[in-house]
CSV table of C-alpha atoms in Angstrom, one decimal:
chain,number,residue,atom,x,y,z
A,27,ASP,CA,38.9,179.0,12.1
A,28,THR,CA,36.9,181.6,10.4
A,29,GLY,CA,38.0,184.6,11.5
A,30,VAL,CA,40.2,187.5,10.3
A,31,SER,CA,44.0,186.5,9.8
A,32,GLN,CA,46.7,188.8,9.3
A,33,ASP,CA,50.4,188.1,7.9
A,34,PRO,CA,52.9,188.3,8.7
A,35,ARG,CA,52.7,188.7,12.6
A,36,HIS,CA,55.9,190.3,13.1
A,37,LYS,CA,58.2,192.4,10.8
A,38,ILE,CA,61.7,193.9,11.2
A,39,THR,CA,62.8,196.2,8.4
A,40,LYS,CA,65.4,198.5,8.0
A,41,ARG,CA,64.6,202.4,7.5
A,42,GLY,CA,64.2,203.0,4.2
A,43,GLN,CA,62.8,199.5,3.3
A,44,ASN,CA,59.1,199.0,1.8
A,45,VAL,CA,56.9,196.3,3.4
A,46,THR,CA,54.0,195.0,2.6
A,47,PHE,CA,51.2,193.3,5.2
A,48,ARG,CA,47.9,190.9,4.3
A,49,CYS,CA,45.0,190.9,5.8
A,50,ASP,CA,42.2,188.4,4.8
A,51,PRO,CA,38.7,189.0,6.8
A,52,ILE,CA,35.6,186.8,7.7
A,53,SER,CA,35.0,185.5,4.6
A,54,GLU,CA,31.2,187.1,4.4
A,55,HIS,CA,32.5,190.2,4.9
A,56,ASN,CA,32.0,193.0,2.7
A,57,ARG,CA,34.0,195.6,4.7
A,58,LEU,CA,37.5,195.7,5.5
A,59,TYR,CA,39.4,198.3,7.8
A,60,TRP,CA,43.3,198.9,8.6
A,61,TYR,CA,44.1,201.0,11.9
A,62,ARG,CA,47.8,201.6,13.0
A,63,GLN,CA,47.9,201.3,17.0
A,64,THR,CA,51.1,202.2,19.0
A,65,LEU,CA,51.9,201.8,22.8
A,66,GLY,CA,49.4,203.8,25.1
A,67,GLN,CA,47.0,204.8,22.5
A,68,GLY,CA,43.3,203.8,20.8
A,69,PRO,CA,43.7,202.1,17.0
A,70,GLU,CA,44.3,205.0,14.6
A,71,PHE,CA,42.2,204.8,11.6
A,72,LEU,CA,44.2,204.9,8.2
A,73,THR,CA,41.6,203.6,5.8
A,74,TYR,CA,38.6,201.2,4.7
A,75,PHE,CA,37.3,199.5,2.1
A,76,GLN,CA,33.4,198.1,0.7
A,77,ASN,CA,33.9,195.0,-1.5
A,78,GLU,CA,37.3,196.3,-3.5
A,79,ALA,CA,36.4,200.2,-3.3
A,80,GLN,CA,38.6,202.4,-1.2
A,81,LEU,CA,36.1,204.5,0.6
A,82,GLU,CA,37.8,206.5,3.2
A,83,LYS,CA,41.7,207.6,3.6
A,84,SER,CA,43.0,209.3,6.5
A,85,ARG,CA,44.1,212.5,5.9
A,86,LEU,CA,47.1,211.8,8.2
A,87,LEU,CA,48.1,208.9,5.8
A,88,SER,CA,51.0,210.1,4.0
A,89,ASP,CA,51.2,208.9,0.4
A,90,ARG,CA,54.0,206.7,1.6
A,91,PHE,CA,51.0,204.2,2.5
A,92,SER,CA,48.7,202.4,0.3
A,93,ALA,CA,46.5,200.2,0.2
A,94,GLU,CA,44.7,197.7,-2.1
A,95,ARG,CA,41.5,195.3,-2.3
A,96,PRO,CA,41.7,193.9,-5.7
A,97,LYS,CA,38.7,192.0,-5.5
A,98,GLY,CA,37.0,192.5,-2.6
A,99,SER,CA,38.5,189.9,-0.6
A,100,PHE,CA,42.2,190.3,1.0
A,101,SER,CA,43.6,193.3,1.4
A,102,THR,CA,47.6,194.5,1.5
A,103,LEU,CA,48.6,197.6,2.9
A,104,GLU,CA,52.5,198.7,1.6
A,105,ILE,CA,54.5,201.5,3.4
A,106,GLN,CA,57.2,202.5,1.3
A,107,ARG,CA,60.2,203.9,2.3
A,108,THR,CA,59.7,203.1,6.3
A,109,GLU,CA,61.3,205.1,9.3
A,110,GLN,CA,61.1,204.7,12.4
A,111,GLY,CA,57.6,206.6,13.6
A,112,ASP,CA,56.5,203.8,11.7
A,113,SER,CA,56.8,201.2,14.2
A,114,ALA,CA,53.5,200.1,15.5
A,115,MET,CA,50.8,197.3,15.6
A,116,TYR,CA,49.1,197.8,12.3
A,117,LEU,CA,45.3,196.0,13.1
A,118,CYS,CA,43.1,195.0,10.2
A,119,ALA,CA,39.3,194.5,10.5
A,120,SER,CA,36.6,193.4,8.8
A,121,SER,CA,32.5,194.0,9.2
A,122,PHE,CA,29.0,193.3,8.0
A,123,PRO,CA,26.2,195.5,8.0
A,124,GLY,CA,24.2,194.5,11.2
A,125,GLN,CA,21.5,196.2,13.3
A,126,GLY,CA,22.1,199.5,13.3
A,127,GLY,CA,26.1,199.7,12.3
A,128,TYR,CA,28.9,197.8,11.4
A,129,GLU,CA,30.4,195.6,14.3
A,130,GLN,CA,34.4,195.3,13.6
A,131,TYR,CA,36.1,192.1,14.5
A,132,PHE,CA,39.7,192.3,14.0
A,133,GLY,CA,43.0,190.3,13.2
A,134,PRO,CA,45.8,189.6,15.2
A,135,GLY,CA,48.0,192.2,14.1
A,136,THR,CA,50.9,192.8,12.5
A,137,ARG,CA,54.1,194.4,14.5
A,138,LEU,CA,56.1,196.4,12.9
A,139,THR,CA,60.2,197.5,14.0
A,140,VAL,CA,61.6,200.1,11.9
A,141,THR,CA,65.6,199.9,12.7
B,8,GLN,CA,39.0,218.7,20.7
B,9,LYS,CA,38.8,214.9,19.9
B,10,GLU,CA,36.6,213.5,18.3
B,11,VAL,CA,36.0,210.8,21.1
B,12,GLU,CA,37.3,211.1,24.5
B,13,GLN,CA,37.5,208.7,27.4
B,14,ASN,CA,38.2,209.4,31.0
B,15,SER,CA,41.8,208.6,31.0
B,16,GLY,CA,42.4,206.3,33.8
B,17,PRO,CA,43.9,204.2,35.0
B,18,LEU,CA,40.6,203.0,36.8
B,19,SER,CA,41.2,200.6,39.5
B,20,VAL,CA,38.0,198.9,41.6
B,21,PRO,CA,38.2,195.7,44.1
B,22,GLU,CA,36.4,192.6,42.9
B,23,GLY,CA,33.0,192.9,43.0
B,24,ALA,CA,32.4,196.6,42.2
B,25,ILE,CA,31.0,197.8,39.7
B,26,ALA,CA,33.4,199.7,37.0
B,27,SER,CA,32.3,202.6,35.1
B,28,LEU,CA,33.7,203.9,31.8
B,29,ASN,CA,33.1,206.7,30.1
B,30,CYS,CA,32.9,208.0,26.5
B,31,THR,CA,32.1,211.7,25.0
B,32,TYR,CA,32.0,212.5,20.9
B,33,SER,CA,32.3,215.5,19.0
B,34,ASP,CA,30.1,214.2,16.0
B,35,ARG,CA,26.3,214.7,16.6
B,36,GLY,CA,25.7,212.6,13.4
B,37,SER,CA,27.1,209.3,15.1
B,38,GLN,CA,24.5,206.6,15.0
B,39,SER,CA,26.6,203.4,16.1
B,40,PHE,CA,28.8,203.1,18.9
B,41,PHE,CA,30.8,200.4,20.6
B,42,TRP,CA,32.8,199.3,23.2
B,43,TYR,CA,36.3,197.0,22.8
B,44,ARG,CA,38.1,194.9,25.1
B,45,GLN,CA,41.9,195.1,24.6
B,46,TYR,CA,44.5,192.4,26.5
B,47,SER,CA,47.7,194.1,26.9
B,48,GLY,CA,49.5,192.7,23.6
B,49,LYS,CA,46.2,191.1,22.1
B,50,SER,CA,44.0,192.8,19.4
B,51,PRO,CA,40.6,194.4,20.4
B,52,GLU,CA,37.7,191.9,21.0
B,53,LEU,CA,33.9,193.5,20.7
B,54,ILE,CA,31.9,193.5,23.9
B,55,MET,CA,29.0,195.4,23.4
B,56,SER,CA,27.0,197.9,20.8
B,57,ILE,CA,24.3,200.5,21.2
B,58,TYR,CA,22.5,202.6,18.3
B,59,SER,CA,19.9,203.7,20.5
B,60,ASN,CA,19.1,206.3,24.2
B,61,GLY,CA,19.3,204.4,26.8
B,62,ASP,CA,20.5,201.5,28.5
B,63,LYS,CA,21.2,198.2,26.8
B,64,GLU,CA,22.5,195.0,29.2
B,65,ASP,CA,24.6,192.1,28.7
B,66,GLY,CA,25.4,189.7,31.5
B,67,ARG,CA,27.6,191.9,33.4
B,68,PHE,CA,28.0,194.3,30.7
B,69,THR,CA,25.6,197.8,30.5
B,70,ALA,CA,25.9,199.9,27.6
B,71,GLN,CA,24.4,203.3,28.5
B,72,LEU,CA,24.0,206.0,25.4
B,73,ASN,CA,22.8,209.9,25.6
B,74,LYS,CA,22.8,211.1,22.1
B,75,ALA,CA,21.8,214.3,23.6
B,76,SER,CA,24.7,214.7,25.6
B,77,GLN,CA,27.0,213.2,23.1
B,78,TYR,CA,28.1,210.7,26.0
B,79,VAL,CA,28.3,206.9,26.0
B,80,SER,CA,29.1,204.6,29.0
B,81,LEU,CA,30.1,201.2,30.0
B,82,LEU,CA,29.4,199.7,33.4
B,83,ILE,CA,30.7,196.1,34.4
B,84,ARG,CA,29.0,195.0,37.4
B,85,ASP,CA,30.7,192.4,39.6
B,86,SER,CA,34.3,192.9,38.5
B,87,GLN,CA,36.3,190.4,38.1
B,88,PRO,CA,40.1,190.1,37.8
B,89,SER,CA,40.1,188.8,34.3
B,90,ASP,CA,37.9,192.1,33.4
B,91,SER,CA,41.7,193.9,33.7
B,92,ALA,CA,42.3,195.3,30.3
B,93,THR,CA,42.0,198.4,28.6
B,94,TYR,CA,38.7,199.5,27.2
B,95,LEU,CA,37.7,201.1,24.3
B,96,CYS,CA,35.4,203.5,23.1
B,97,ALA,CA,34.5,203.5,19.2
B,98,VAL,CA,32.1,205.5,17.1
B,99,ARG,CA,31.3,204.5,14.0
B,100,SER,CA,30.2,207.6,11.9
B,101,SER,CA,34.2,208.0,11.8
B,102,GLU,CA,35.7,204.5,12.5
B,103,ARG,CA,37.5,206.8,15.4
B,104,PHE,CA,38.6,204.8,18.6
B,105,GLY,CA,39.2,206.8,21.8
B,106,ALA,CA,42.4,206.3,23.4
B,107,GLY,CA,41.2,204.0,26.1
B,108,THR,CA,41.1,203.5,29.6
B,109,ARG,CA,42.8,200.5,31.5
B,110,LEU,CA,40.6,198.9,34.5
B,111,THR,CA,42.7,196.9,36.9
B,112,VAL,CA,40.4,194.9,39.1
B,113,LYS,CA,42.1,194.0,42.9
B,114,PRO,CA,41.4,190.4,44.3
């Protein structure tokens, strides 16, 4: 399977703990995106990379969130000192330049529950 | 004003009817527009992309773009119960998604 993969698929953590999620994009895709989605809402943009460079980060993203893509392949998203409001589905997507734009392909997501 | 707005829904249509989903956006510089389908508990799946004014057809789906009016729509012809899902509009100048419109197709 050459689709986007995410690990873990589910994570339950206690408030105040740190968590890290991993995303492996489709191999030839140079862009990688992180989104957060809560029930009844569309995906909320967090950040994106082109190769290893982080090109944009949402101003809504607190300092507790950090993302890396060290070799331009897989990426990690870390949330420090988790809060109950961080409970959501965290989606990763990857894309490549196509005709007119970047079509994104999503992974299955990581569902985070903060207790 | 939200950057990407979709008709709030939920939208219910009978099987075989045309479902019409609408989206407006605020950034006039936007160049790329996408429609995604998201089944409950699943991640979004790309179904259509459109970059130029006018219509683009793919099977039962037609995307329509009017940049002057900052409006993009998705028509689903001959709607099937399997089309029941949330449809997300995305604008790719700023990686923004609308909140989605839930569509139910009743047999």
